[in-house]
Every structure is written in structure tokens, then in C-alpha cells.
Coordinates of C-alpha atoms in Angstrom, one line a residue:
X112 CA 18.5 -22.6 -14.6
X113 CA 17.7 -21.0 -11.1
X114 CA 16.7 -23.4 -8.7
X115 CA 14.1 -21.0 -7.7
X116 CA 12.0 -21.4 -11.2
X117 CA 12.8 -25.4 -11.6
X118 CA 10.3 -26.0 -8.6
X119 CA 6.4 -26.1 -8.9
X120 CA 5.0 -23.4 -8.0
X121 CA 1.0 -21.6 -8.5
X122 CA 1.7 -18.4 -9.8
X123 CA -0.9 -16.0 -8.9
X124 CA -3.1 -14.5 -11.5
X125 CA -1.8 -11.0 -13.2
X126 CA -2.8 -8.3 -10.9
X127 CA -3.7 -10.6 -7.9
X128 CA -4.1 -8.6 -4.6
X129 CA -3.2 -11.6 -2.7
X130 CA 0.2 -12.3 -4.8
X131 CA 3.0 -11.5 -1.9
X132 CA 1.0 -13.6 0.7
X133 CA 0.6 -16.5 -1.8
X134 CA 4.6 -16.3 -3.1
X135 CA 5.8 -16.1 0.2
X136 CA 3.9 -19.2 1.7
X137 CA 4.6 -21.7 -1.2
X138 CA 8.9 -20.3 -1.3
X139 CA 8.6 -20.7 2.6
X140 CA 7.1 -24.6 2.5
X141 CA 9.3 -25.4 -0.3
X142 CA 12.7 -23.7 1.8
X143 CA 11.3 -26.2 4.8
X144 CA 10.5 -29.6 2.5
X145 CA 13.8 -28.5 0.9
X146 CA 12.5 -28.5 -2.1
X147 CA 14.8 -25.5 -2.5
X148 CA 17.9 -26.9 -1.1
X149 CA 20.1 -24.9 2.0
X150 CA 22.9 -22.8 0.0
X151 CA 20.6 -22.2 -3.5
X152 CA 20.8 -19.1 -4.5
X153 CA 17.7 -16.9 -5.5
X154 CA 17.9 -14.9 -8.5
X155 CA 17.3 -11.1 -8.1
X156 CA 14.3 -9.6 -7.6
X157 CA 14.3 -8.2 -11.2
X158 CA 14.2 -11.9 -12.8
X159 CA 12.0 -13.3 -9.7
X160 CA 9.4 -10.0 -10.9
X161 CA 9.7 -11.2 -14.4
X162 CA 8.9 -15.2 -13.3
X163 CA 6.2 -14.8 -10.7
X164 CA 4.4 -12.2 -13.0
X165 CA 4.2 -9.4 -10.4
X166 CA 6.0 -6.2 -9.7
X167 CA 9.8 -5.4 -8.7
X168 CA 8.4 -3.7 -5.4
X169 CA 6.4 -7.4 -4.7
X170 CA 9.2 -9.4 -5.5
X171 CA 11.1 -7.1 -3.0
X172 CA 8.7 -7.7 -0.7
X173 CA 8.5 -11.7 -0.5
X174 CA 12.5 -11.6 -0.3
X175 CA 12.2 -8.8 2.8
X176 CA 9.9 -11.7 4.6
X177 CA 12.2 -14.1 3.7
X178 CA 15.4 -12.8 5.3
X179 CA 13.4 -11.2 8.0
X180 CA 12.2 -14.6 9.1
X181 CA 15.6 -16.4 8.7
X182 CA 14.7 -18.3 5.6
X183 CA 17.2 -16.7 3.6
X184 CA 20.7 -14.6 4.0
X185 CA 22.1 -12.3 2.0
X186 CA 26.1 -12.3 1.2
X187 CA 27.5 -9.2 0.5
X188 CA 27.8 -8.4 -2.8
X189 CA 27.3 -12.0 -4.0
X190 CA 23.0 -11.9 -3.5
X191 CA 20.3 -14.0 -1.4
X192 CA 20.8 -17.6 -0.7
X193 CA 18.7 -19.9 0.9
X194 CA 20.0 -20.4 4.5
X195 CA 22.1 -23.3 5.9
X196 CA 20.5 -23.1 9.2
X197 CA 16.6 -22.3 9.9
X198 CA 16.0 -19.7 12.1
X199 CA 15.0 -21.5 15.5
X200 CA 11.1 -19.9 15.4
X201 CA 10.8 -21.5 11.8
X202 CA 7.8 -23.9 11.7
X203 CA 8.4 -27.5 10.8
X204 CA 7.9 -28.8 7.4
X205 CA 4.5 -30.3 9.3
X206 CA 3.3 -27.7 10.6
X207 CA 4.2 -25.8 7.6
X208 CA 0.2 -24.9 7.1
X209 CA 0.4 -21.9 6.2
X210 CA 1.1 -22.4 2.7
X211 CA -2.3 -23.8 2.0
X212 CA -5.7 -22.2 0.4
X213 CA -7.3 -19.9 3.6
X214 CA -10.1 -21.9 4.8
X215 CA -13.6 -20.2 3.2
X216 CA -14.5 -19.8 7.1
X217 CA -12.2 -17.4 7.7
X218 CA -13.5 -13.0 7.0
X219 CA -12.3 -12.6 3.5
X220 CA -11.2 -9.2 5.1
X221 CA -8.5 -10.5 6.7
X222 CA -7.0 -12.3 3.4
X223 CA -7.1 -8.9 1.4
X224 CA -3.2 -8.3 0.4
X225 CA -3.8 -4.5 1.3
X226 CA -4.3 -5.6 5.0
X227 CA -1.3 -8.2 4.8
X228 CA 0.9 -5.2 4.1
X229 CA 0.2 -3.4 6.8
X230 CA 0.6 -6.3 9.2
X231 CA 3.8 -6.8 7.7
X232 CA 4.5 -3.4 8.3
X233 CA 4.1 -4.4 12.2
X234 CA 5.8 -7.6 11.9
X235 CA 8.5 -5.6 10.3
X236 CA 9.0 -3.3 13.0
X237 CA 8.1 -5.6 16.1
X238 CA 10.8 -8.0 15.6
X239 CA 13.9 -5.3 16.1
X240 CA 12.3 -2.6 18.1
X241 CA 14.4 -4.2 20.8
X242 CA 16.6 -6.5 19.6
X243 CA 19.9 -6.6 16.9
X244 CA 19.5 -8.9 14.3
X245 CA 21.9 -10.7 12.5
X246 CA 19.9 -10.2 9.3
X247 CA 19.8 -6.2 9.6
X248 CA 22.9 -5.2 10.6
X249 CA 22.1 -1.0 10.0
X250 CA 18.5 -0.1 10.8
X251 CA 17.2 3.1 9.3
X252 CA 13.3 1.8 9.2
X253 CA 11.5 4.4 10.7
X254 CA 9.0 4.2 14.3
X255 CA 12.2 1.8 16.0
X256 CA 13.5 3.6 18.7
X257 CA 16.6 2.8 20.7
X258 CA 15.5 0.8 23.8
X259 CA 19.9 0.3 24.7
X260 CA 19.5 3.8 26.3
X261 CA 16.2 3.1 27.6
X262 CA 16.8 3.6 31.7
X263 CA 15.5 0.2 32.5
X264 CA 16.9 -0.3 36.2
X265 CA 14.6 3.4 37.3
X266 CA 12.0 1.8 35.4
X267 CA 12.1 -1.5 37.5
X268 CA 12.7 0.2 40.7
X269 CA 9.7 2.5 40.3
X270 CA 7.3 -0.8 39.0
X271 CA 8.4 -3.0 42.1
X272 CA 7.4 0.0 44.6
X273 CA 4.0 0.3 42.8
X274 CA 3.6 -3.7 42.7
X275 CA 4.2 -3.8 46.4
X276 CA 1.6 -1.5 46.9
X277 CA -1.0 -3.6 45.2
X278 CA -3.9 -5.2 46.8
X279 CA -2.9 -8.9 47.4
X280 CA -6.5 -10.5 46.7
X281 CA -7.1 -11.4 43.4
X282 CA -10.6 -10.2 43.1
X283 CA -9.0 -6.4 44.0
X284 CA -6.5 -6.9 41.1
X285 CA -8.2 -4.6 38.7
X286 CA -8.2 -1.4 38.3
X287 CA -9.9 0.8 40.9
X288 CA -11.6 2.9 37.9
X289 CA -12.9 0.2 35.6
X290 CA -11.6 0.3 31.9
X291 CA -11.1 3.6 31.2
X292 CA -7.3 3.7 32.9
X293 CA -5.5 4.0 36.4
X294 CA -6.6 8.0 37.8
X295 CA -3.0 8.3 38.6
X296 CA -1.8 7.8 34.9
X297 CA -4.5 9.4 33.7
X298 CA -3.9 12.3 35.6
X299 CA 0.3 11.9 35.0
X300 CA -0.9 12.0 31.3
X301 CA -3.0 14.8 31.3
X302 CA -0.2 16.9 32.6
X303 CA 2.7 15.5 30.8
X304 CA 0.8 16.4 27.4
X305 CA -0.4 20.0 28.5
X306 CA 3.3 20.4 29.2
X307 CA 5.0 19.1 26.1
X308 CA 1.8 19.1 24.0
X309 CA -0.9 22.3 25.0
X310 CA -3.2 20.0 25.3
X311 CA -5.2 20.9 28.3
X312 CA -7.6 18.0 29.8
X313 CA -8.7 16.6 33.2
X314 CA -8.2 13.1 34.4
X315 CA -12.3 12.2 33.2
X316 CA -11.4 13.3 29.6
X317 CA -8.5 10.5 29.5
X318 CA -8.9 6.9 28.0
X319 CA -5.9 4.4 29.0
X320 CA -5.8 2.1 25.8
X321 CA -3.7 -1.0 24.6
X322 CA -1.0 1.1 22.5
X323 CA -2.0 3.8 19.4
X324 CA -3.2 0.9 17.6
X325 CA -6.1 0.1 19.9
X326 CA -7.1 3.4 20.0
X327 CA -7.7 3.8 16.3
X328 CA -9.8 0.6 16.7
X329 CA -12.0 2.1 19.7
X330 CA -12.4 5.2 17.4
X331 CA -13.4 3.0 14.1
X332 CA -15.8 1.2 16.3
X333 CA -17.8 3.9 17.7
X334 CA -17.7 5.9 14.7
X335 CA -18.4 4.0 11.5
X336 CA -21.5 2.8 10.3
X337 CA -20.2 0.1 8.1
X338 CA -20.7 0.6 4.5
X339 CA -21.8 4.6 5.3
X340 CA -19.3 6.0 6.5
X341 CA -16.2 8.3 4.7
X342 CA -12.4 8.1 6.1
X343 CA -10.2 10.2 5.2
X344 CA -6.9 9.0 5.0
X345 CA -3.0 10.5 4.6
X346 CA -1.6 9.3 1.4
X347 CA 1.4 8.4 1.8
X348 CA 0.6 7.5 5.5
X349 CA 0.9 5.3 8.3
X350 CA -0.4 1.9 7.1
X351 CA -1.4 -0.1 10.1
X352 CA -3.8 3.4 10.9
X353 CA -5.8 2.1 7.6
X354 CA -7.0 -1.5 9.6
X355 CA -9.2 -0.8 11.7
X356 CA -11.4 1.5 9.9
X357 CA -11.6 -1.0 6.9
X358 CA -12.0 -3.6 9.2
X359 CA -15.0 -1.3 10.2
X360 CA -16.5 -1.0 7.2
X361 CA -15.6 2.3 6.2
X362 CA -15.3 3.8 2.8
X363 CA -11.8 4.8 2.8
X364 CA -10.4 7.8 1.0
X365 CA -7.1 8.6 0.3
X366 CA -5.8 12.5 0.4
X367 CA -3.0 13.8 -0.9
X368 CA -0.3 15.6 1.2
X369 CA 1.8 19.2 0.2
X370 CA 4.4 21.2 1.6
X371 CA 1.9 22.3 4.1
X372 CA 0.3 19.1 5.1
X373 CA -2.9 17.2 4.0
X374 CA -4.8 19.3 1.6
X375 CA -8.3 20.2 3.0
X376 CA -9.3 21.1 -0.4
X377 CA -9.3 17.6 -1.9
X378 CA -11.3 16.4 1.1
X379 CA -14.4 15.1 -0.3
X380 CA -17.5 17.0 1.4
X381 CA -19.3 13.6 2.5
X382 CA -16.4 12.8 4.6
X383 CA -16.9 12.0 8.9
X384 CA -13.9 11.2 9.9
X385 CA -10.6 12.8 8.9
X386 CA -7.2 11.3 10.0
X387 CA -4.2 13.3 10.1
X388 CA -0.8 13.3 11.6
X389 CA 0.0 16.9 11.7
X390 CA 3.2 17.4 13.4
X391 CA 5.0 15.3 11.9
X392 CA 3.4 13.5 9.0
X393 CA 4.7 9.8 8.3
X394 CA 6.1 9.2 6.3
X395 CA 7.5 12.9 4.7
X396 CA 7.5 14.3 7.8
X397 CA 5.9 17.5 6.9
X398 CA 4.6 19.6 9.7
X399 CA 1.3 21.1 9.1
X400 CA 1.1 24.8 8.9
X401 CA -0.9 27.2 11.3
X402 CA -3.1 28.1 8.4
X403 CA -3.6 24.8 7.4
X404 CA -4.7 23.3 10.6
X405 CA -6.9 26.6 11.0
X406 CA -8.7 25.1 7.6
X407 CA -8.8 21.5 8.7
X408 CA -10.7 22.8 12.2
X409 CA -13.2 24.7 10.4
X410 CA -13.9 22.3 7.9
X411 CA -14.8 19.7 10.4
X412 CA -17.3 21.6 12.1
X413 CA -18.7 23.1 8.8
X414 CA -19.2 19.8 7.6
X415 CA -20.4 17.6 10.9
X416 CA -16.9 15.3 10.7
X417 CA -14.2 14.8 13.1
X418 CA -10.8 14.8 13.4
X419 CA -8.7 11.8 14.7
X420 CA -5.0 13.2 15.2
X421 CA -1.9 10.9 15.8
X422 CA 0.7 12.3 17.3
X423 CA 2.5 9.5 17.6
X424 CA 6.3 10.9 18.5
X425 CA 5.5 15.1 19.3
X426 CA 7.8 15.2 22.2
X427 CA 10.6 15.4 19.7
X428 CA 11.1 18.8 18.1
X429 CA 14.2 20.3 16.6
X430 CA 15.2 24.0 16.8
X431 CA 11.9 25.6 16.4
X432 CA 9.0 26.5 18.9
X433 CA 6.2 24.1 18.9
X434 CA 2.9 24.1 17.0
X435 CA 0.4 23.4 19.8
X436 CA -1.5 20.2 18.7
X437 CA -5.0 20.5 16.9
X438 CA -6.5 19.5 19.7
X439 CA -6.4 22.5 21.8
X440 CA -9.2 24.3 23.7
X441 CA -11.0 25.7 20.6
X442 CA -11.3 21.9 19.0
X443 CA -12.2 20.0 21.5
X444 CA -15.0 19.2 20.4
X445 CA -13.9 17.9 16.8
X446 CA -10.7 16.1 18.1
X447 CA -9.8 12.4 19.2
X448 CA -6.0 13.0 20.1
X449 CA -4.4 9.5 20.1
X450 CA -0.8 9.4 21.7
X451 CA 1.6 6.8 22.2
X452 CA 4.5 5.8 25.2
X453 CA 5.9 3.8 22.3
X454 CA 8.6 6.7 20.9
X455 CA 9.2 8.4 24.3
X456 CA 9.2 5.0 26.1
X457 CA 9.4 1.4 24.8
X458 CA 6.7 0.1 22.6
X459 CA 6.2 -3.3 24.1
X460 CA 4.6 -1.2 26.8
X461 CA 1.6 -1.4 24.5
X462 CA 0.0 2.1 26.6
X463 CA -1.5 4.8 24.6
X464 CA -4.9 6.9 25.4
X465 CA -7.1 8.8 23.6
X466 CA -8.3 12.8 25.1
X467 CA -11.8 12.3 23.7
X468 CA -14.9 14.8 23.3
X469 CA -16.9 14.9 26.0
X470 CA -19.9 13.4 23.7
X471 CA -17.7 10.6 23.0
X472 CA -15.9 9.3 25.7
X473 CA -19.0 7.1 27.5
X474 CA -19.5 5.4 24.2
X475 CA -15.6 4.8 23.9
X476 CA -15.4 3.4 27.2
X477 CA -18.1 1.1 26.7
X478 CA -16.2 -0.2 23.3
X479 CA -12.9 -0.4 25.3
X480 CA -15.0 -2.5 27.8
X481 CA -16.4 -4.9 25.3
X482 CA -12.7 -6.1 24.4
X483 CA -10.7 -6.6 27.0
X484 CA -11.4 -4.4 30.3
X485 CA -8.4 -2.6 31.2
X486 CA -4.8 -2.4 30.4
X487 CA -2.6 -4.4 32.9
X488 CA -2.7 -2.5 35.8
X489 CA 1.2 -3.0 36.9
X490 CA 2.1 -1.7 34.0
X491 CA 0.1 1.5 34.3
X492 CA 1.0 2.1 38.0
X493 CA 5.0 2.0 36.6
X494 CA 4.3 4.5 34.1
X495 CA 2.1 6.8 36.1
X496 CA 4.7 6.8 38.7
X497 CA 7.9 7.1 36.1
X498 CA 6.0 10.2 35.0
X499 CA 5.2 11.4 38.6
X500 CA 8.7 11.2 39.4
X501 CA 10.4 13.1 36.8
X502 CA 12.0 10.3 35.0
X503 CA 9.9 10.6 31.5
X504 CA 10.7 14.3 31.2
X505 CA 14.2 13.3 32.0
X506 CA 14.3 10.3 29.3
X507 CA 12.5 12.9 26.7
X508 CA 15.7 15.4 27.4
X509 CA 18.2 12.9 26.7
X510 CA 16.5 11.2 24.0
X511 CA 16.2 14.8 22.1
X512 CA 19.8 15.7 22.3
X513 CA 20.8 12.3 20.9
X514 CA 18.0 12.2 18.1
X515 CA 19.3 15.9 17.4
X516 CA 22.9 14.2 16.8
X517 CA 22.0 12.2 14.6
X518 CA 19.4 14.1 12.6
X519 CA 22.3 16.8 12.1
X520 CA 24.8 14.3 10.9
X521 CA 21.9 12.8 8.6
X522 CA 21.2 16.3 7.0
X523 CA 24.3 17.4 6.9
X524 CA 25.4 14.2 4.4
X525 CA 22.0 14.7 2.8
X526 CA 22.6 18.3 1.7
X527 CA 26.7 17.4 1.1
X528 CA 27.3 14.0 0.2
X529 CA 23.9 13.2 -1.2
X530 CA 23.0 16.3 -2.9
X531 CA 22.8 14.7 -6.3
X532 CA 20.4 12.1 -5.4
X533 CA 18.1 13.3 -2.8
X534 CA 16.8 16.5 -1.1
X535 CA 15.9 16.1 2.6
X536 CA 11.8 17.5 2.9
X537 CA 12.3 20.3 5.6
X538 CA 11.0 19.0 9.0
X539 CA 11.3 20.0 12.5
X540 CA 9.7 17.0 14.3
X541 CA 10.4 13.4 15.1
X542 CA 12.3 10.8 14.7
X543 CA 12.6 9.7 10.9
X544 CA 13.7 12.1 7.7
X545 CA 12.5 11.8 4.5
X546 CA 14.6 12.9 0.9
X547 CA 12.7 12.9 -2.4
X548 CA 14.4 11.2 -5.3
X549 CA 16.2 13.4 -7.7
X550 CA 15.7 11.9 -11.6
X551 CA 14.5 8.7 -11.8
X552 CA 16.5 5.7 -9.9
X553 CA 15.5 2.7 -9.5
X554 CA 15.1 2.7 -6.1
X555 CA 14.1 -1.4 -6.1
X556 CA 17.4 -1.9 -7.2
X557 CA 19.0 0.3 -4.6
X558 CA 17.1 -1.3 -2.0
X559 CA 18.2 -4.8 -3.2
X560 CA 21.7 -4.2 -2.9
X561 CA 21.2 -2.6 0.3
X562 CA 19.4 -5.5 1.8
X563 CA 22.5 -7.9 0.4
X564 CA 25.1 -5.4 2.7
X565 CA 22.5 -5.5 5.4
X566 CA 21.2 -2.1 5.3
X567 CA 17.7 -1.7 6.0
X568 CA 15.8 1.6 4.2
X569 CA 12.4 1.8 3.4
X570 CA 11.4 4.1 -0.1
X571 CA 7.9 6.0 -0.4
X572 CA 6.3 3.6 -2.1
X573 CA 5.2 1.3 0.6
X574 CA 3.2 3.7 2.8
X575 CA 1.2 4.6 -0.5
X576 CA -2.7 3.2 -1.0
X577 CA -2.2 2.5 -4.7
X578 CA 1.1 3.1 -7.0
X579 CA 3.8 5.9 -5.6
X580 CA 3.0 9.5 -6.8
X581 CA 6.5 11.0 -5.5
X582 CA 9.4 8.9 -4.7
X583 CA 12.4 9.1 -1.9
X584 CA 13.4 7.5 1.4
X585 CA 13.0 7.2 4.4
X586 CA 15.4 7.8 7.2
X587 CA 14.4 6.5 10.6
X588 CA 17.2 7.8 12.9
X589 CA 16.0 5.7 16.0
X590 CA 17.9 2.5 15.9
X591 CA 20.8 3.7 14.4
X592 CA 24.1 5.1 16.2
X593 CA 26.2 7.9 15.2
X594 CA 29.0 4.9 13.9
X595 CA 26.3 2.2 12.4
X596 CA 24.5 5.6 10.6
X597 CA 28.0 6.7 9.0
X598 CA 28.8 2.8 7.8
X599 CA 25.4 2.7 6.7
X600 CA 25.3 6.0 4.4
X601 CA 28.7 5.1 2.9
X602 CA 26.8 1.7 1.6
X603 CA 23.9 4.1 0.2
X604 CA 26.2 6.2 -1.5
X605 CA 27.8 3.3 -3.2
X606 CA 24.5 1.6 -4.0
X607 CA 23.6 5.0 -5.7
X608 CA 26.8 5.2 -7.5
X609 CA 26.5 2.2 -9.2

């Protein structure tokens, strides 16, 4: 008998929200108590689904954490085994806490197992935006970028000149313009977006937040009236965006996405606050047509809502002329554009900002103040100053021509080597390609296999709000090489052939 199903274990009820969280925690304290022993092997996900009672894509899931973290390793073609050697951050078997019942103190919120996935969508990401693994050899998740070409040594020469320039006494060591952001990057932002975005702002319209993800928060804060108000939400879509408004006390709903974007015809009319990514949608990648936006504008005002856009990685375009974002002169009044330094920088940065209407921004500010003041001011005087200097628009430049590399190569063994499996969704935008499935795979399986050669590849069905209504993969071409993304599609292919 597997070792896995000879140890005691309390198996969540059928249809548990909370079953991942729960499985994960009691295999984790029984990997440190060695109750499973270093060397077991774990049977495969299939039989693990059948045990535990929950889905393939759960069981999936709980083995992902597991290698992730270092408490298990995969050997190629021979499956998942517990590992020898605990990966250094691994808690001790007495401070293994975690495992336990959450304390009935705690917000309820926070426990919900649609809110675990989406911070293991961050953890999932955090971990090897900068750093290879030895766990994920071949990285095609999508949002990584590669920080190797990232110009570090102008980055640190422009940072030390603005540090020196700093006022020495550490009551001055704030920023000159409260919370709302450093003028200079504020004013570096404003004209780096009108450049690469059409977005046209001043300086004033410009709010310096803690990363995209604070940013959504601000906007959840000041806008939802908890239990009142309607989200819209992408679906399939970004899954960490979802947080925040929850956590608000919105009434999420989830809209469906075409060829042409989010469809502004299922938007239900009681909706306030709409949430799109329409440049380059996440996860299919689908840029949202002229028409389509027109629609989306005009609906807003029609109906009193507004539109939060994300355009998260818009600097990256591909062989076609840019769609201006939503938030140009005519919408300013409907839009929150949220951007991010994260794809055309480094994401431990943490820097984002919101261009906010004018009826907005006091009340945004005042949110932003009532959590944590400012950013850290060196970090915004380097930025400001990288983009002052040139050095962003020359990163951006380089960064597109070797993105544009290796989305050709990626298309081209889509449409030649792959043809019988997937089709590529068109896209012009970004970092990350999406194929729908052809027939019906089982893509849990391919995954599985992939994870035991070391090849990481995210399918549809995670960035869904309920169960997968079209099926594929996802193709993240950031943290992936020319070399590492040709040994990693020749695994695929023989995962698919099998």
C-alpha cells in the first residue's frame, strides 16, 4: 500500500472549499514528524484524487505546494518522492503550526480556499521571479520576467546619486509630497505612459502605490460599500485582482471573455465597478477591440459605474500599432488606470500608481494614507531618475526584441509542431501566449508529467472562478531562454504524445 494512504489523515468533507489548504498542512506536518519517511514515494495525483475525495486539479495543487516548498522532488520519469533533505526555510516539526484548526479569532475571510488560491498564485510566482530553482528547471508560468538581463549596475549607479542627495535628518526622510508619490516620479510617470501608453495626465493626477496589488486595494476601499456593491470581474482572469474587492465586501461577478474581449453584454446593469485588462487580457491574451472598448466606455457612464483597467505589461506590443488605453482623454472620468514597474522593471520594486479621476484622487490619497504613508522614498528617487535618464525606455527596447524572439519561436512550434494539440489565441501584446486545447486531453495528466521532468506550465483552469469553461495553456515567455524554451517544448510534446 502507498505510504501516503497508511498514515492518519482528516479527509475534508466532499466538496470542502477549504480541502487544498487542509491536505497540504496535515502531508506537510506528517513529511516534518516523518511520519511519511524521506525517499517514500507519493502515488499520482489520479490515485491521491481518488483517496483524499477531491478533484485531479486539487490533488495537483497540494503536490505543486509541495515541490514548490522543497518537501518533495520529482524524478524524472519515475514520479514524486518525498525529499531526503528539507529545504532550509522548512519549519521544524515544532513549529510545524500550521497544520492545526485556524483559530475562530481569525476573519473567516481569510480561510476561504478561493482566497488561498490566489495567494498561492503569488507565492507561486514570488519565489522564482528572480531566482532559478532546482525544483523548476523550465519556467513557462506566466507574469515572471527575466531579471538576468535586468541592467542592475545603471540601476545602482543612478539610486546611490539620488541617495546622496537625500536630506540626512531623519525627520526630513519622507517624502517632500506626503503619500501620494515623489513629484519627480510622478511626473517621470506621467510622461513615460503618454509616450508608450496615450495616456495624457499631469503630475497631480498621479498616485505612487506599493505595486498593482495595492492599488486594486485603494480602489476596493474607496469604492465598495460592503455587501452593496457589484464587481465585475474577467473570467478567466487575474486571480490575486479578485482579493481585495472580496476582502471589501463586494458582490463579485464573473464575465465571460470572447474573441473581442470581455463581453459588455453579459454585464449585469446593477454593476459599479468593472475590471478589465484590455490589452492584453490574462490569461488568453485577447486584446480588446476598438468597438468593444467604445461599448465598455459608454456603458459605464450610462449606467453610473467605473472602470478599473490593469495594464499590467502594455509596453510590450508585437508587430501591430497600439490601441491607445481606455483611459484616454474622453474617459477620464470613468477610468482608474493601474500600472505596474513589475514587467518593464523588477517586481520586488513593489511601485505601481494609479491615474485617477479627479473626483477620486483626494479620497484615494486619504485611503493610501491610512495604511502606510508613502512608498520608500529611495526607491522612488531611483526610478524617477532611471526614467529621467533614458534607461527605462532603453530596458523596454531591449526587453521587446528578446520577448519578440521568443514569442516567434513559441508560435512558430505552436502552429508546426503543436498543430494537433493546440491553437495559439491571436495576440499582439505581452509577455505570455495562450493555445486552446484541441479534443479533450487530460491536461492534469500532462501537467503531472511535466512537473516530474521539471517543466512548469500553467492550463486555463486555475485562473477560472468556478469549473473551466474552455481549456488550453498558458505560455509565459519571460523566464524562459531561447535554449530552456526548446528543451522545454520537446518535453510537452512528449507529454502530449503519450
Amino acid at each position: 500500500m502507498d505510504p501516503l494512504f497508511e498514515i492518519e489523515l482528516e479527509l475534508p468533507a466532499k466538496g470542502s472549499r477549504d480541502a487544498a489548504r487542509s491536505l497540504f498542512e496535515q502531508l506537510k506536518a506528517a513529511i516534518l514528524d516523518r511520519r511519511l519517511t524521506a525517499g517514500a514515494k507519493l502515488p499520482p495525483t489520479r490515485k491521491s484524487a481518488d483517496f483524499f475525495g477531491v478533484s485531479r486539479n486539487t490533488a495537483s495543487e497540494i503536490y505543486d505546494r509541495l515541490l514548490h516548498e522543497g518537501y518533495v522532488v520529482t524524478r524524472h520519469g519515475a514520479g514524486t518522492y518525498v525529499a531526503e533533505t528539507l529545504s532550509p526555510h522548512a519549519p521544524s516539526p515544532a513549529t510545524a503550526r500550521d497544520a492545526e484548526p485556524p483559530d475562530p479569532r481569525l476573519n473567516p475571510f481569510w480561510l476561504r480556499a478561493e482566497v488561498s488560491d490566489a495567494l498561492g498564485f503569488w507565492r507561486d510566482h514570488g519565489a522564482t521571479a528572480t531566482l532559478r530553482t532546482k525544483t523548476t528547471a523550465i519556467d513557462f508560468r506566466p507574469a515572471l520576467v527575466d531579471s538576468r538581463l535586468f541592467p542592475f549596475d545603471v540601476f545602482r549607479r543612478v539610486s546611490a546619486k539620488q541617495l546622496r542627495g537625500l536630506e540626512r535628518k531623519p525627520a526630513r526622510f519622507k517624502s517632500p509630497q506626503g503619500n501620494q508619490g515623489n513629484y519627480h516620479l510622478r511626473a517621470a510617470i506621467g510622461k513615460h505612459i503618454a509616450l508608450t501608453r496615450a495616456v495624457v495626465c499631469a503630475p497631480e493626477d498621479v498616485l505612487v502605490t506599493a505595486g498593482a496589488q495595492q492599488a486594486f486595494d485603494l480602489i476596493a476601499r474607496v469604492l465598495v460599500t460592503p455587501g452593496e456593491t457589484v464587481v465585475a470581474i474577467e473570467d478567466p482572469g487575474y486571480p490575486p485582482m479578485r482579493v481585495p474587492f472580496a476582502a471589501a465586501g463586494a458582490k463579485l461577478v464573473p464575465v465571460g471573455i470572447d474573441e473581442e474581449g470581455l463581453i459588455v453584454d453579459a454585464l449585469p446593469a446593477d454593476v459599479r465597478v468593472i475590471c478589465v485588462c484590455p490589452s492584453h487580457q490574462f490569461p488568453l491574451g485577447v486584446t480588446m477591440s476598438a468597438r468593444r472598448r467604445r461599448a465598455l466606455v459608454e456603458f459605464a457612464r450610462a449606467r453610473g459605474a467605473v472602470i478599473v483597467e490593469d495594464d499590467y505589461d502594455g509596453e510590450f506590443r508585437f508587430g501591430t500599432s497600439a490601441l491607445a488605453a481606455l483611459r484616454t482623454a474622453d474617459a477620464a472620468d470613468v477610468v482608474f488606470y493601474v500600472g505596474t514597474f513589475s514587467k518593464c522593471m523588477l517586481p520586488s520594486l513593489r511601485l505601481g500608481f494609479i491615474v485617477a479621476p479627479p473626483w477620486a484622487l483626494r479620497t484615494l490619497i486619504a485611503a493610501k494614507n491610512g495604511l502606510d504613508w508613502h512608498c520608500a522614498v529611495p526607491v522612488q528617487l531611483g526610478v524617477a531618475a532611471f526614467i529621467a535618464e533614458g534607461h527605462l525606455t532603453h530596458h523596454v527596447r531591449k526587453m521587446r526584441a528578446i520577448y519578440q524572439r521568443r514569442r516567434q519561436l513559441l508560435l512558430r512550434a505552436l502552429h508546426e509542431d503543436f498543430a494537433r494539440w493546440l491553437e495559439a489565441i491571436p495576440s499582439d501584446y505581452g509577455m505570455h501566449i495562450a493555445a486552446s486545447v484541441r479534443g479533450s486531453p487530460d491536461l492534469d495528466a500532462i501537467a503531472e508529467r511535466l512537473r516530474e521532468r521539471q517543466v512548469k506550465l500553467h492550463t486555463f483552469g486555475r485562473y477560472f472562478c468556478g469549473p473551466a469553461t474552455r481549456h488550453g495553456l498558458v505560455f509565459g515567455c519571460g523566464a524562459v531562454d531561447l535554449p530552456e524554451m526548446r528543451r522545454g517544448l520537446a518535453v510537452l510534446r512528449e507529454a502530449l504524445s503519450a
